[in-house]
CSV table of C-alpha atoms and ligand atoms in Angstrom, one decimal:
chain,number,residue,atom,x,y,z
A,1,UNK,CA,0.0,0.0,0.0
A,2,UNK,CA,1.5,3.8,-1.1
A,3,UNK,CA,1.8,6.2,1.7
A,4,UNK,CA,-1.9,7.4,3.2
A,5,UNK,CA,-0.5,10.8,2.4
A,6,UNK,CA,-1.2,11.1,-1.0
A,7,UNK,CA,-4.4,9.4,-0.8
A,8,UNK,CA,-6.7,11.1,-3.0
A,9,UNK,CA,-10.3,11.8,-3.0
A,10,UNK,CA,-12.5,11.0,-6.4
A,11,UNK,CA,-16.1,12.8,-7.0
A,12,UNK,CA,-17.8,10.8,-9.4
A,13,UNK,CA,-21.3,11.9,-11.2
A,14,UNK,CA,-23.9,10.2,-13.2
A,15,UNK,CA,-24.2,13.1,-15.8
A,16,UNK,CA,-22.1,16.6,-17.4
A,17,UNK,CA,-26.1,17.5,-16.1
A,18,UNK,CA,-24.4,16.9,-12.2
A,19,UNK,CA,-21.8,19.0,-12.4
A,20,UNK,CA,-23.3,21.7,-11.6
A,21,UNK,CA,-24.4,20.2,-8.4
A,22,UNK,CA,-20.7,18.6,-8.0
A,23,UNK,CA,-18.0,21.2,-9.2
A,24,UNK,CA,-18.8,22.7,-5.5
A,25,UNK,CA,-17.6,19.8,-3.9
A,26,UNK,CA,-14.6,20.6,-5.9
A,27,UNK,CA,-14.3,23.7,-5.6
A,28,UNK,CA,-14.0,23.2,-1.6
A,29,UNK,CA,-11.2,20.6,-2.0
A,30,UNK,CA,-9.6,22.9,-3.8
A,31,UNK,CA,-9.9,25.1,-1.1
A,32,UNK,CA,-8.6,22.6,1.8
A,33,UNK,CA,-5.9,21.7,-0.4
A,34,UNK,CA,-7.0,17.9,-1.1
A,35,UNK,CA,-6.2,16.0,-4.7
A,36,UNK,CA,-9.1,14.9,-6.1
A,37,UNK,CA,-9.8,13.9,-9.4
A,38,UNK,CA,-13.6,14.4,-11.5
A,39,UNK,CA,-15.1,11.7,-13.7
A,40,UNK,CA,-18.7,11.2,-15.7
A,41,UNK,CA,-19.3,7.4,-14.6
A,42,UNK,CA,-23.0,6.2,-15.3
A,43,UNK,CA,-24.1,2.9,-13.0
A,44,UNK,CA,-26.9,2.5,-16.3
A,45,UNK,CA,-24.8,4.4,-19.3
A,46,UNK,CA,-21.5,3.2,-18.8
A,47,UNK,CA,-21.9,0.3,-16.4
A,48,UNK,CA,-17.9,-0.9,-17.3
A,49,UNK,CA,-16.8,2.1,-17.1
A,50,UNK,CA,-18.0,2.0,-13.5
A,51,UNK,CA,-16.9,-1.6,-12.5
A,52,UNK,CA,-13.4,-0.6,-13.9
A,53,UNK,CA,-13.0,2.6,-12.1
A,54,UNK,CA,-14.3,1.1,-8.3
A,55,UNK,CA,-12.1,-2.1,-8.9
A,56,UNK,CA,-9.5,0.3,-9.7
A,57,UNK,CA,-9.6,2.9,-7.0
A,58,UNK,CA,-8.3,1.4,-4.7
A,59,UNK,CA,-4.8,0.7,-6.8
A,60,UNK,CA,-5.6,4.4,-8.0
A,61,UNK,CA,-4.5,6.1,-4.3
A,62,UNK,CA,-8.0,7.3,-3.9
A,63,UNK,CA,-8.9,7.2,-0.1
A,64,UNK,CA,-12.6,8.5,-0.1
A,65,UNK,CA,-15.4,8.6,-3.2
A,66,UNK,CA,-17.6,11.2,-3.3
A,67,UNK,CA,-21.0,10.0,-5.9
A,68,UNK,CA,-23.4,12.3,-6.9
A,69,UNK,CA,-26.6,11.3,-9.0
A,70,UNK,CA,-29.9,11.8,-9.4
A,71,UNK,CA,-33.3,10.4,-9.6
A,72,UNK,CA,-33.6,6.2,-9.7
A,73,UNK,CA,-29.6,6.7,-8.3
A,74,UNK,CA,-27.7,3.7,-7.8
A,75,UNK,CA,-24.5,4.6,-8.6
A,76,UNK,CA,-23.3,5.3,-5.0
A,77,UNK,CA,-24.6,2.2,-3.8
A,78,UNK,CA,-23.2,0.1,-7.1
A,79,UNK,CA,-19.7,1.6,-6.3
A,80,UNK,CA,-20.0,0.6,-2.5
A,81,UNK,CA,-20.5,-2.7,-3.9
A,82,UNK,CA,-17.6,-2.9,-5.6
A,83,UNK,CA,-15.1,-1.8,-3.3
A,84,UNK,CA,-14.6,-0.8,0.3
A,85,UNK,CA,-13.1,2.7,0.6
A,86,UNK,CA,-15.8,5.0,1.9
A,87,UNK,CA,-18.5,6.5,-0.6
A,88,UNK,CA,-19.9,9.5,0.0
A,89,UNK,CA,-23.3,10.0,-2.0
A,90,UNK,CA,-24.6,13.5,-3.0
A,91,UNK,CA,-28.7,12.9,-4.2
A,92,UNK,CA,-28.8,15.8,-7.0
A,93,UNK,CA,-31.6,17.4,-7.2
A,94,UNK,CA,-34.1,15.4,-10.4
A,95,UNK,CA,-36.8,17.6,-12.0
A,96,UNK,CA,-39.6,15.5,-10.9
A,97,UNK,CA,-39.1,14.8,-7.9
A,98,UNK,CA,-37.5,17.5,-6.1
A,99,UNK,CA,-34.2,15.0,-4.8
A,100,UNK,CA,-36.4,13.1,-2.9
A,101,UNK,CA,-36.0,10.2,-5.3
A,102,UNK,CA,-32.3,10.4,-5.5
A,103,UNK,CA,-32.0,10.6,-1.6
A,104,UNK,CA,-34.3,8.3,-0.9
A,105,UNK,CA,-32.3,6.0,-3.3
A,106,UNK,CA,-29.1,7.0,-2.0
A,107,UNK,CA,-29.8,6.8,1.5
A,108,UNK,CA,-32.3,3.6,1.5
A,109,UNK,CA,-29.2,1.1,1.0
A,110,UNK,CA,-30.0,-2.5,2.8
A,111,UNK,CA,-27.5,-3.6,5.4
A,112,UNK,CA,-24.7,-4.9,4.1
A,113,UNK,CA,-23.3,-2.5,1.6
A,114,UNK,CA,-22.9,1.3,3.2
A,115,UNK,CA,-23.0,4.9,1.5
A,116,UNK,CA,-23.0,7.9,3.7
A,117,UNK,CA,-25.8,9.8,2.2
A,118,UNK,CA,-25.7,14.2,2.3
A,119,UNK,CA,-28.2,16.6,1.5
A,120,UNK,CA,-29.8,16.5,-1.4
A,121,UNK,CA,-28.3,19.3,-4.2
A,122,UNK,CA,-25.4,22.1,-3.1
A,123,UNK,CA,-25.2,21.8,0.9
A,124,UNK,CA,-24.6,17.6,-0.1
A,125,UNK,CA,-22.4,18.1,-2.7
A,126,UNK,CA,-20.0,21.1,-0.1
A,127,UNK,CA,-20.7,19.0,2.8
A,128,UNK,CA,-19.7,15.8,0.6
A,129,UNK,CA,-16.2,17.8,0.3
A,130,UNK,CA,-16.0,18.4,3.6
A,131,UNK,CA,-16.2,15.1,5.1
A,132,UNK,CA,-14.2,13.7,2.6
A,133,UNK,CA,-11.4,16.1,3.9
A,134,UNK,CA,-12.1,14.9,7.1
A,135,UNK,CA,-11.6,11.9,6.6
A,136,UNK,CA,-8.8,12.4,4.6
A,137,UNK,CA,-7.2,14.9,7.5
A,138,UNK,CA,-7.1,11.9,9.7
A,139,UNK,CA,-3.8,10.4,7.9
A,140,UNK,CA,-2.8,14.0,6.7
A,141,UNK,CA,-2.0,16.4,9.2
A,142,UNK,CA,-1.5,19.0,6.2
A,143,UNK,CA,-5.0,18.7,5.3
A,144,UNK,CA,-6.2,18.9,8.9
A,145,UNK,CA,-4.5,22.4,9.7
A,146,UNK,CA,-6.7,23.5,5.6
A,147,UNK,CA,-9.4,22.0,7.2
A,148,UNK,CA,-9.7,23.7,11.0
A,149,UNK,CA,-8.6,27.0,9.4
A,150,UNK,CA,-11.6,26.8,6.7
A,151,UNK,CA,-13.9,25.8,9.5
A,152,UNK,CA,-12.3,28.5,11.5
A,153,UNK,CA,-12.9,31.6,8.9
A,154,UNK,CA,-16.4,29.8,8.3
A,155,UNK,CA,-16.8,30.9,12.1
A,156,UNK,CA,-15.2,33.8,12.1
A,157,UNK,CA,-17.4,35.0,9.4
A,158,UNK,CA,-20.9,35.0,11.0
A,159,UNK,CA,-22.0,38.1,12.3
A,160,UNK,CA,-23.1,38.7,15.9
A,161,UNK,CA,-26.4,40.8,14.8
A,162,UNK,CA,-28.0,40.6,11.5
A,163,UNK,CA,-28.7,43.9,10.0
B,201,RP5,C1,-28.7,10.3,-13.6
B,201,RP5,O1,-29.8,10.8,-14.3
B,201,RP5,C2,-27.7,11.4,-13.5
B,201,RP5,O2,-27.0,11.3,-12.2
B,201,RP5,C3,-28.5,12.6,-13.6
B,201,RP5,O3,-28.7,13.3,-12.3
B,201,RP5,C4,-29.9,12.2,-14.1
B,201,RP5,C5,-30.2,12.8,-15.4
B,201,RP5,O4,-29.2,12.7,-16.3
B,201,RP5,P1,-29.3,13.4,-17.8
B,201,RP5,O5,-30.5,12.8,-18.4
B,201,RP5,O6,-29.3,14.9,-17.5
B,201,RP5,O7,-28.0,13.0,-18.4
B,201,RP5,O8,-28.1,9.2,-14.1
């Protein structure tokens, strides 16, 4: 196994139509200072491409996977399957249904097989990041000092009295 140091987080998403939704969980790795990689990977379009990356990921460095995808959303749970480093599903927002299909799809997994579900839409796909930074922090003491100062300006930054 390489050194936990350069593990590596991956946000994966069913559609371009996610990224959106996901390129705000980039955007705060970027901010913490975590490598992370992006990737279109379809559980129903592209169903190898899926099985190669999550059988992969592992070889790949990648430490935490953040999945975002929306309305009958399996891909979180289809990755979980596949391998055991921790998956961190984002339930973007479908036109139908609000989200309440993709969280409920994401979130409803059967024992056995976990995903840590998030909101549904942009506070899942920011909070997504910033777990996976936490949970990168814990073998990366780099990313732990990014991490406690963003969470520390985050603070610093509400008001006492609104106006
Ligand atoms: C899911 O279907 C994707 O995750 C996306 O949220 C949804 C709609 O995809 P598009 O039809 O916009 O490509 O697989």
């Amino acid at each position: 196994m390489k050194k936990s140091k350069n593990l590596k987080v991956a946000i994966v998403m069913g559609s371009q139509s996610d990224f959106k939704t996901m390129k705000l969980s980039a955007n705060i790795l970027k901010k913490i200072g975590v490598q992370f990689e992006t990737k279109i990977i379809s559980a129903h379009r592209t169903p190898k491409r899926m099985y190669e990356f999550a059988e992969s990921a592992s070889r790949n460095n990648i430490g935490v996977i953040i999945a975002g995808a929306g309305g009958s959303a399996h891909l979180p749970g289809m990755i979980s399957a596949i391998t055991s480093i921790p998956v961190l599903g984002v339930p973007v927002e479908s036109k139908k249904l609000k989200g309440l299909d993709s969280l409920l799809s994401i979130a409803q997994m059967p024992k056995g097989i976990p995903v840590g579900t998030l909101a549904i839409g942009e506070d899942g796909a920011i909070n997504a990041a910033l777990l996976a930074a936490a949970i990168i922090a814990n073998s990366n003491p780099a990313v732990k000092k990014k991490l406690n100062n963003w969470r520390s300006s985050q603070t610093r930054s509400v008001k006492k009295n609104p106006k």
